């Protein structure tokens, strides 16, 4: 009896399959030839030849794959791919050494030599989607070589072929007695890339093919549909029609799926697909549960050499399935650091997950964010536990007949849901969009961040490294965490400038605040600010900075409300300090806050989980007042009693000692600790709070 039960339980257990999905993989260009001059489109013709050994540029400027082993790229991420039974990726390139026949109608070409095969194998990939707008970059020979290399190395692939029937046919994998069908298609128009009755290319994505593809795969237990698609037309800002950038139709402002794209993907679910996974936008889009099945609208870039900061974030989607379908989905945040995929940890990992939670919430889908492990889980319902705390707010800065508070951090226990305060108060919440301004994410553990030592691409541009002028990310001084950005200047005769390595897009529908902390020693005119551009770090409009700081000061918070010019599409965050004698400047927790519209204090926040990290208040009078914050969470939190300033769920002598230290000015409290230390609730922390606490501890 017990043996039979064991057999039944284990057979049920082993019938489950775990599956990983990742986004775009492209291992040509800078992986072969290092830093291909400034403008990709200007050198596109020479870049086509990067996979030819005799190419002079490649010999003199070898790329990552030539300088390092394949394991250098895959080692940090391999365990997160191998932990599944099957792993899937979109190969955004052809694998060929013959690039003598480029598609005459295209601007951008992606080709990789056969040397990338060990890397694909080392990543632990099993299934490759080739239905995309680069499978026909080198016409039939490029597609044929790609298929041959994948065949020879036992990869399952689908989505392109010698004619429409072959291109649209499903590929099958059987594991644990579950038969899985893979279908791929793309809707990227032009360049003669799509297959037809007697011409090669990728399977064209339209509703007619969706119906026939899924119908042809009905013998499978599970049908997986991968779509290489994105928005063609939108009312949002678009790049110029003659743009010749990294990708033909890439638009950094289209971060949500269009109505047409959603309808196509939902249509595939209606026709019988068990999951729809999409790629091509190069940036993350939200996840959507539709009819109890998942649509992943864009997984972002997984391994790619684009130099745009908004394309560095990605996710691994892990899904659990059995013969009845998918029953569990989770996401792991990934970040492309120097073109190399890394597990995103700490604040950066939470930023990516919070962004995905908010984007998915707009699609009526909930993601639970574990802020300690930096993992996300798709769940059926929203957070149900509320957590409240109070902060004292001072509105002092007068502007346009209102007094404004400084931007205040939300504790981020879960997601902010609302505030309670006097009725004449308004608030606005904001998200933090810089993400890399705390300088904590150093996955390669570089002792020196200088680009001469690590010649790929860093988020922050590190240029100066000599005895009189040094800029670097250091672990000797910090405001929070371990790292900060340092300027050292010793009679060099010039200033030190540091900025983001490439500008990132900004949406002019919002208002913004630039914020950060500065510490100086013997410094002169230290400042940070923002530069505004029409295009990606070109067409500069103007710049604005905080008032400069000189001399020696401890960590000081500085911020300003940004005045974004009308034509701005991109911004750059910049730090600078002037020449001095043994002058040091340190920068930490640099942030750009994107604000939502102002609301009355009694208005609730409609969507949570959300990615709001800041709040600002305004009042018609200059006053201080208490605000009760309410956050919604998936976990319950113990009630914290007044007096329990160390939040160990006990009021004892340790709390009294802490309060005495605060009253004497020897230690600092945050706003929550101040509220807990105000034992008699008179709005002040002093000896009058300590006396009744001691009495309580003594049992009097």
GROMACS .gro file of N, CA, C and O in nm, residues 295-395:
model
  404
  295UNK      N    1   0.087   3.547  -2.125
  295UNK     CA    2   0.148   3.614  -2.240
  295UNK      C    3   0.265   3.697  -2.186
  295UNK      O    4   0.244   3.786  -2.102
  296UNK      N    5   0.385   3.667  -2.232
  296UNK     CA    6   0.503   3.748  -2.197
  296UNK      C    7   0.529   3.840  -2.315
  296UNK      O    8   0.576   3.796  -2.420
  297UNK      N    9   0.497   3.970  -2.299
  297UNK     CA   10   0.496   4.061  -2.413
  297UNK      C   11   0.635   4.099  -2.463
  297UNK      O   12   0.650   4.132  -2.580
  298UNK      N   13   0.735   4.098  -2.379
  298UNK     CA   14   0.873   4.115  -2.423
  298UNK      C   15   0.966   4.082  -2.308
  298UNK      O   16   0.953   4.140  -2.199
  299UNK      N   17   1.061   3.993  -2.333
  299UNK     CA   18   1.157   3.953  -2.230
  299UNK      C   19   1.283   4.038  -2.233
  299UNK      O   20   1.371   4.021  -2.150
  300UNK      N   21   1.293   4.130  -2.331
  300UNK     CA   22   1.411   4.216  -2.339
  300UNK      C   23   1.528   4.143  -2.402
  300UNK      O   24   1.518   4.032  -2.453
  301UNK      N   25   1.644   4.209  -2.400
  301UNK     CA   26   1.768   4.150  -2.452
  301UNK      C   27   1.830   4.059  -2.347
  301UNK      O   28   1.842   4.098  -2.230
  302UNK      N   29   1.875   3.941  -2.390
  302UNK     CA   30   1.941   3.851  -2.296
  302UNK      C   31   2.093   3.858  -2.311
  302UNK      O   32   2.166   3.873  -2.214
  303UNK      N   33   2.142   3.843  -2.433
  303UNK     CA   34   2.284   3.869  -2.462
  303UNK      C   35   2.285   3.953  -2.589
  303UNK      O   36   2.249   3.905  -2.696
  304UNK      N   37   2.326   4.076  -2.577
  304UNK     CA   38   2.317   4.170  -2.689
  304UNK      C   39   2.420   4.280  -2.667
  304UNK      O   40   2.458   4.308  -2.554
  305UNK      N   41   2.463   4.344  -2.778
  305UNK     CA   42   2.565   4.447  -2.765
  305UNK      C   43   2.511   4.587  -2.788
  305UNK      O   44   2.588   4.679  -2.816
  306UNK      N   45   2.382   4.607  -2.778
  306UNK     CA   46   2.330   4.743  -2.790
  306UNK      C   47   2.382   4.829  -2.676
  306UNK      O   48   2.392   4.783  -2.562
  307UNK      N   49   2.410   4.955  -2.706
  307UNK     CA   50   2.474   5.043  -2.607
  307UNK      C   51   2.373   5.137  -2.543
  307UNK      O   52   2.409   5.246  -2.499
  308UNK      N   53   2.249   5.098  -2.538
  308UNK     CA   54   2.144   5.183  -2.485
  308UNK      C   55   2.107   5.138  -2.344
  308UNK      O   56   2.068   5.022  -2.325
  309UNK      N   57   2.117   5.224  -2.244
  309UNK     CA   58   2.092   5.182  -2.105
  309UNK      C   59   1.956   5.118  -2.083
  309UNK      O   60   1.943   5.029  -1.999
  310UNK      N   61   1.853   5.160  -2.157
  310UNK     CA   62   1.721   5.103  -2.134
  310UNK      C   63   1.711   4.959  -2.183
  310UNK      O   64   1.613   4.889  -2.153
  311UNK      N   65   1.812   4.910  -2.260
  311UNK     CA   66   1.809   4.772  -2.309
  311UNK      C   67   1.890   4.678  -2.222
  311UNK      O   68   1.902   4.560  -2.254
  312UNK      N   69   1.948   4.727  -2.113
  312UNK     CA   70   2.035   4.642  -2.032
  312UNK      C   71   1.957   4.548  -1.938
  312UNK      O   72   2.012   4.451  -1.888
  313UNK      N   73   1.831   4.579  -1.911
  313UNK     CA   74   1.752   4.499  -1.816
  313UNK      C   75   1.678   4.389  -1.890
  313UNK      O   76   1.624   4.410  -1.999
  314UNK      N   77   1.671   4.273  -1.828
  314UNK     CA   78   1.607   4.158  -1.889
  314UNK      C   79   1.553   4.069  -1.778
  314UNK      O   80   1.573   4.096  -1.659
  315UNK      N   81   1.484   3.963  -1.817
  315UNK     CA   82   1.436   3.865  -1.720
  315UNK      C   83   1.450   3.725  -1.778
  315UNK      O   84   1.452   3.706  -1.900
  316UNK      N   85   1.462   3.628  -1.689
  316UNK     CA   86   1.440   3.487  -1.723
  316UNK      C   87   1.301   3.451  -1.674
  316UNK      O   88   1.269   3.471  -1.556
  317UNK      N   89   1.218   3.402  -1.763
  317UNK     CA   90   1.086   3.354  -1.726
  317UNK      C   91   1.095   3.204  -1.704
  317UNK      O   92   1.132   3.129  -1.794
  318UNK      N   93   1.065   3.158  -1.583
  318UNK     CA   94   1.063   3.015  -1.552
  318UNK      C   95   0.919   2.970  -1.534
  318UNK      O   96   0.844   3.031  -1.457
  319UNK      N   97   0.881   2.866  -1.605
  319UNK     CA   98   0.744   2.817  -1.601
  319UNK      C   99   0.743   2.668  -1.572
  319UNK      O  100   0.830   2.594  -1.620
  320UNK      N  101   0.647   2.626  -1.494
  320UNK     CA  102   0.630   2.485  -1.458
  320UNK      C  103   0.504   2.433  -1.528
  320UNK      O  104   0.399   2.498  -1.523
  321UNK      N  105   0.516   2.318  -1.591
  321UNK     CA  106   0.401   2.264  -1.664
  321UNK      C  107   0.391   2.114  -1.644
  321UNK      O  108   0.487   2.046  -1.606
  322UNK      N  109   0.272   2.064  -1.668
  322UNK     CA  110   0.247   1.921  -1.679
  322UNK      C  111   0.160   1.899  -1.801
  322UNK      O  112   0.142   1.991  -1.882
  323UNK      N  113   0.107   1.781  -1.817
  323UNK     CA  114   0.031   1.751  -1.938
  323UNK      C  115  -0.096   1.834  -1.950
  323UNK      O  116  -0.154   1.845  -2.059
  324UNK      N  117  -0.140   1.894  -1.841
  324UNK     CA  118  -0.261   1.978  -1.844
  324UNK      C  119  -0.230   2.124  -1.875
  324UNK      O  120  -0.322   2.204  -1.895
  325UNK      N  121  -0.103   2.162  -1.876
  325UNK     CA  122  -0.068   2.300  -1.905
  325UNK      C  123   0.027   2.357  -1.803
  325UNK      O  124   0.082   2.287  -1.717
  326UNK      N  125   0.047   2.489  -1.811
  326UNK     CA  126   0.137   2.560  -1.720
  326UNK      C  127   0.062   2.593  -1.592
  326UNK      O  128  -0.053   2.636  -1.594
  327UNK      N  129   0.128   2.573  -1.478
  327UNK     CA  130   0.062   2.599  -1.350
  327UNK      C  131   0.141   2.692  -1.259
  327UNK      O  132   0.094   2.724  -1.149
  328UNK      N  133   0.259   2.737  -1.302
  328UNK     CA  134   0.338   2.826  -1.216
  328UNK      C  135   0.436   2.904  -1.303
  328UNK      O  136   0.495   2.849  -1.396
  329UNK      N  137   0.452   3.033  -1.272
  329UNK     CA  138   0.545   3.118  -1.346
  329UNK      C  139   0.620   3.208  -1.249
  329UNK      O  140   0.559   3.267  -1.158
  330UNK      N  141   0.749   3.222  -1.269
  330UNK     CA  142   0.830   3.314  -1.189
  330UNK      C  143   0.931   3.383  -1.279
  330UNK      O  144   0.959   3.337  -1.390
  331UNK      N  145   0.985   3.495  -1.232
  331UNK     CA  146   1.083   3.570  -1.312
  331UNK      C  147   1.205   3.602  -1.227
  331UNK      O  148   1.197   3.630  -1.108
  332UNK      N  149   1.321   3.598  -1.293
  332UNK     CA  150   1.449   3.631  -1.233
  332UNK      C  151   1.506   3.752  -1.306
  332UNK      O  152   1.519   3.749  -1.429
  333UNK      N  153   1.540   3.861  -1.237
  333UNK     CA  154   1.591   3.980  -1.306
  333UNK      C  155   1.735   3.962  -1.352
  333UNK      O  156   1.820   3.906  -1.282
  334UNK      N  157   1.763   4.010  -1.472
  334UNK     CA  158   1.894   3.999  -1.535
  334UNK      C  159   1.938   4.139  -1.579
  334UNK      O  160   1.855   4.223  -1.613
  335UNK      N  161   2.068   4.162  -1.578
  335UNK     CA  162   2.121   4.291  -1.623
  335UNK      C  163   2.243   4.267  -1.710
  335UNK      O  164   2.333   4.190  -1.674
  336UNK      N  165   2.245   4.332  -1.827
  336UNK     CA  166   2.359   4.323  -1.918
  336UNK      C  167   2.466   4.423  -1.874
  336UNK      O  168   2.452   4.543  -1.896
  337UNK      N  169   2.569   4.372  -1.813
  337UNK     CA  170   2.677   4.455  -1.760
  337UNK      C  171   2.800   4.432  -1.847
  337UNK      O  172   2.853   4.322  -1.852
  338UNK      N  173   2.844   4.536  -1.919
  338UNK     CA  174   2.954   4.520  -2.014
  338UNK      C  175   2.920   4.413  -2.118
  338UNK      O  176   3.006   4.333  -2.155
  339UNK      N  177   2.795   4.414  -2.164
  339UNK     CA  178   2.744   4.319  -2.263
  339UNK      C  179   2.732   4.176  -2.210
  339UNK      O  180   2.700   4.085  -2.286
  340UNK      N  181   2.756   4.156  -2.082
  340UNK     CA  182   2.759   4.021  -2.026
  340UNK      C  183   2.642   4.006  -1.930
  340UNK      O  184   2.627   4.085  -1.835
  341UNK      N  185   2.554   3.907  -1.951
  341UNK     CA  186   2.437   3.894  -1.864
  341UNK      C  187   2.475   3.853  -1.723
  341UNK      O  188   2.557   3.764  -1.702
  342UNK      N  189   2.415   3.922  -1.626
  342UNK     CA  190   2.442   3.898  -1.485
  342UNK      C  191   2.310   3.888  -1.411
  342UNK      O  192   2.212   3.952  -1.448
  343UNK      N  193   2.308   3.812  -1.304
  343UNK     CA  194   2.193   3.809  -1.215
  343UNK      C  195   2.185   3.944  -1.144
  343UNK      O  196   2.279   3.986  -1.078
  344UNK      N  197   2.074   4.015  -1.162
  344UNK     CA  198   2.057   4.146  -1.099
  344UNK      C  199   2.018   4.127  -0.953
  344UNK      O  200   1.916   4.065  -0.923
  345UNK      N  201   2.097   4.181  -0.863
  345UNK     CA  202   2.076   4.164  -0.719
  345UNK      C  203   2.051   4.299  -0.654
  345UNK      O  204   2.061   4.405  -0.715
  346UNK      N  205   2.019   4.294  -0.523
  346UNK     CA  206   2.005   4.415  -0.444
  346UNK      C  207   1.902   4.511  -0.499
  346UNK      O  208   1.798   4.471  -0.553
  347UNK      N  209   1.931   4.640  -0.486
  347UNK     CA  210   1.837   4.743  -0.530
  347UNK      C  211   1.808   4.734  -0.679
  347UNK      O  212   1.694   4.756  -0.723
  348UNK      N  213   1.910   4.703  -0.759
  348UNK     CA  214   1.889   4.694  -0.903
  348UNK      C  215   1.790   4.583  -0.937
  348UNK      O  216   1.698   4.603  -1.017
  349UNK      N  217   1.805   4.467  -0.875
  349UNK     CA  218   1.712   4.358  -0.898
  349UNK      C  219   1.570   4.395  -0.859
  349UNK      O  220   1.474   4.365  -0.932
  350UNK      N  221   1.554   4.464  -0.747
  350UNK     CA  222   1.420   4.506  -0.704
  350UNK      C  223   1.361   4.611  -0.797
  350UNK      O  224   1.240   4.612  -0.821
  351UNK      N  225   1.445   4.700  -0.849
  351UNK     CA  226   1.395   4.800  -0.945
  351UNK      C  227   1.336   4.731  -1.068
  351UNK      O  228   1.228   4.767  -1.116
  352UNK      N  229   1.409   4.632  -1.121
  352UNK     CA  230   1.361   4.561  -1.240
  352UNK      C  231   1.230   4.488  -1.209
  352UNK      O  232   1.135   4.494  -1.287
  353UNK      N  233   1.224   4.421  -1.094
  353UNK     CA  234   1.102   4.348  -1.058
  353UNK      C  235   0.986   4.443  -1.031
  353UNK      O  236   0.872   4.414  -1.071
  354UNK      N  237   1.012   4.555  -0.965
  354UNK     CA  238   0.904   4.652  -0.941
  354UNK      C  239   0.852   4.708  -1.072
  354UNK      O  240   0.731   4.730  -1.088
  355UNK      N  241   0.943   4.734  -1.165
  355UNK     CA  242   0.901   4.782  -1.297
  355UNK      C  243   0.811   4.677  -1.364
  355UNK      O  244   0.705   4.710  -1.419
  356UNK      N  245   0.853   4.550  -1.360
  356UNK     CA  246   0.773   4.445  -1.421
  356UNK      C  247   0.639   4.430  -1.350
  356UNK      O  248   0.535   4.406  -1.414
  357UNK      N  249   0.637   4.445  -1.217
  357UNK     CA  250   0.511   4.434  -1.142
  357UNK      C  251   0.414   4.545  -1.183
  357UNK      O  252   0.294   4.521  -1.199
  358UNK      N  253   0.465   4.667  -1.200
  358UNK     CA  254   0.379   4.779  -1.239
  358UNK      C  255   0.330   4.763  -1.383
  358UNK      O  256   0.211   4.782  -1.412
  359UNK      N  257   0.420   4.729  -1.475
  359UNK     CA  258   0.380   4.711  -1.614
  359UNK      C  259   0.279   4.597  -1.628
  359UNK      O  260   0.185   4.604  -1.708
  360UNK      N  261   0.296   4.492  -1.549
  360UNK     CA  262   0.203   4.379  -1.554
  360UNK      C  263   0.071   4.414  -1.489
  360UNK      O  264  -0.035   4.368  -1.534
  361UNK      N  265   0.075   4.496  -1.385
  361UNK     CA  266  -0.049   4.537  -1.319
  361UNK      C  267  -0.137   4.616  -1.415
  361UNK      O  268  -0.261   4.606  -1.409
  362UNK      N  269  -0.077   4.692  -1.505
  362UNK     CA  270  -0.154   4.762  -1.607
  362UNK      C  271  -0.225   4.665  -1.699
  362UNK      O  272  -0.322   4.702  -1.766
  363UNK      N  273  -0.177   4.541  -1.705
  363UNK     CA  274  -0.237   4.436  -1.787
  363UNK      C  275  -0.319   4.340  -1.701
  363UNK      O  276  -0.343   4.226  -1.739
  364UNK      N  277  -0.360   4.387  -1.582
  364UNK     CA  278  -0.445   4.310  -1.490
  364UNK      C  279  -0.379   4.181  -1.443
  364UNK      O  280  -0.445   4.078  -1.425
  365UNK      N  281  -0.248   4.187  -1.425
  365UNK     CA  282  -0.172   4.070  -1.380
  365UNK      C  283  -0.087   4.110  -1.260
  365UNK      O  284  -0.029   4.219  -1.257
  366UNK      N  285  -0.080   4.020  -1.161
  366UNK     CA  286  -0.010   4.050  -1.036
  366UNK      C  287   0.122   3.974  -1.028
  366UNK      O  288   0.128   3.854  -1.057
  367UNK      N  289   0.226   4.046  -0.987
  367UNK     CA  290   0.356   3.985  -0.959
  367UNK      C  291   0.394   4.015  -0.815
  367UNK      O  292   0.400   4.131  -0.774
  368UNK      N  293   0.418   3.910  -0.739
  368UNK     CA  294   0.468   3.925  -0.603
  368UNK      C  295   0.620   3.937  -0.609
  368UNK      O  296   0.688   3.853  -0.667
  369UNK      N  297   0.673   4.044  -0.553
  369UNK     CA  298   0.817   4.070  -0.553
  369UNK      C  299   0.875   4.034  -0.416
  369UNK      O  300   0.837   4.094  -0.315
  370UNK      N  301   0.963   3.936  -0.415
  370UNK     CA  302   1.038   3.904  -0.293
  370UNK      C  303   1.158   3.996  -0.288
  370UNK      O  304   1.255   3.979  -0.362
  371UNK      N  305   1.153   4.094  -0.201
  371UNK     CA  306   1.254   4.200  -0.198
  371UNK      C  307   1.385   4.153  -0.135
  371UNK      O  308   1.486   4.225  -0.141
  372UNK      N  309   1.385   4.035  -0.075
  372UNK     CA  310   1.507   3.983  -0.013
  372UNK      C  311   1.584   3.893  -0.109
  372UNK      O  312   1.706   3.896  -0.114
  373UNK      N  313   1.512   3.812  -0.187
  373UNK     CA  314   1.578   3.723  -0.281
  373UNK      C  315   1.584   3.778  -0.422
  373UNK      O  316   1.648   3.720  -0.509
  374UNK      N  317   1.514   3.890  -0.448
  374UNK     CA  318   1.501   3.947  -0.582
  374UNK      C  319   1.448   3.843  -0.681
  374UNK      O  320   1.508   3.813  -0.784
  375UNK      N  321   1.333   3.788  -0.646
  375UNK     CA  322   1.260   3.697  -0.734
  375UNK      C  323   1.117   3.746  -0.745
  375UNK      O  324   1.063   3.805  -0.651
  376UNK      N  325   1.054   3.722  -0.860
  376UNK     CA  326   0.915   3.759  -0.880
  376UNK      C  327   0.831   3.637  -0.908
  376UNK      O  328   0.876   3.543  -0.974
  377UNK      N  329   0.710   3.636  -0.858
  377UNK     CA  330   0.618   3.523  -0.876
  377UNK      C  331   0.485   3.576  -0.926
  377UNK      O  332   0.428   3.671  -0.869
  378UNK      N  333   0.433   3.518  -1.034
  378UNK     CA  334   0.300   3.555  -1.081
  378UNK      C  335   0.197   3.490  -0.991
  378UNK      O  336   0.202   3.369  -0.965
  379UNK      N  337   0.105   3.572  -0.938
  379UNK     CA  338   0.004   3.524  -0.844
  379UNK      C  339  -0.134   3.565  -0.894
  379UNK      O  340  -0.148   3.647  -0.985
  380UNK      N  341  -0.235   3.506  -0.833
  380UNK     CA  342  -0.373   3.526  -0.881
  380UNK      C  343  -0.435   3.657  -0.835
  380UNK      O  344  -0.524   3.711  -0.902
  381UNK      N  345  -0.394   3.706  -0.717
  381UNK     CA  346  -0.459   3.823  -0.659
  381UNK      C  347  -0.355   3.923  -0.613
  381UNK      O  348  -0.236   3.892  -0.604
  382UNK      N  349  -0.401   4.043  -0.580
  382UNK     CA  350  -0.313   4.148  -0.533
  382UNK      C  351  -0.281   4.134  -0.385
  382UNK      O  352  -0.334   4.045  -0.315
  383UNK      N  353  -0.193   4.219  -0.333
  383UNK     CA  354  -0.156   4.213  -0.191
  383UNK      C  355  -0.275   4.246  -0.102
  383UNK      O  356  -0.358   4.331  -0.136
  384UNK      N  357  -0.284   4.178   0.013
  384UNK     CA  358  -0.401   4.195   0.099
  384UNK      C  359  -0.368   4.244   0.239
  384UNK      O  360  -0.458   4.274   0.317
  385UNK      N  361  -0.240   4.252   0.274
  385UNK     CA  362  -0.201   4.299   0.407
  385UNK      C  363  -0.162   4.447   0.399
  385UNK      O  364  -0.086   4.486   0.311
  386UNK      N  365  -0.215   4.526   0.489
  386UNK     CA  366  -0.174   4.666   0.492
  386UNK      C  367  -0.079   4.691   0.608
  386UNK      O  368  -0.086   4.628   0.712
  387UNK      N  369   0.012   4.782   0.585
  387UNK     CA  370   0.113   4.820   0.683
  387UNK      C  371   0.114   4.971   0.689
  387UNK      O  372   0.130   5.038   0.587
  388UNK      N  373   0.096   5.028   0.806
  388UNK     CA  374   0.090   5.173   0.821
  388UNK      C  375   0.204   5.222   0.909
  388UNK      O  376   0.248   5.153   1.002
  389UNK      N  377   0.253   5.340   0.877
  389UNK     CA  378   0.354   5.406   0.958
  389UNK      C  379   0.339   5.556   0.936
  389UNK      O  380   0.274   5.601   0.840
  390UNK      N  381   0.397   5.633   1.025
  390UNK     CA  382   0.381   5.779   1.021
  390UNK      C  383   0.515   5.847   1.000
  390UNK      O  384   0.619   5.799   1.045
  391UNK      N  385   0.511   5.960   0.932
  391UNK     CA  386   0.629   6.044   0.914
  391UNK      C  387   0.588   6.190   0.937
  391UNK      O  388   0.475   6.229   0.905
  392UNK      N  389   0.679   6.266   0.992
  392UNK     CA  390   0.658   6.410   1.007
  392UNK      C  391   0.705   6.481   0.881
  392UNK      O  392   0.817   6.460   0.835
  393UNK      N  393   0.617   6.562   0.825
  393UNK     CA  394   0.645   6.630   0.698
  393UNK      C  395   0.650   6.780   0.722
  393UNK      O  396   0.562   6.836   0.789
  394UNK      N  397   0.750   6.845   0.667
  394UNK     CA  398   0.760   6.991   0.672
  394UNK      C  399   0.752   7.045   0.530
  394UNK      O  400   0.829   7.005   0.443
  395UNK      N  401   0.658   7.135   0.508
  395UNK     CA  402   0.645   7.204   0.380
  395UNK      C  403   0.700   7.346   0.397
  395UNK      O  404   0.643   7.426   0.471
   0.00000   0.00000   0.00000
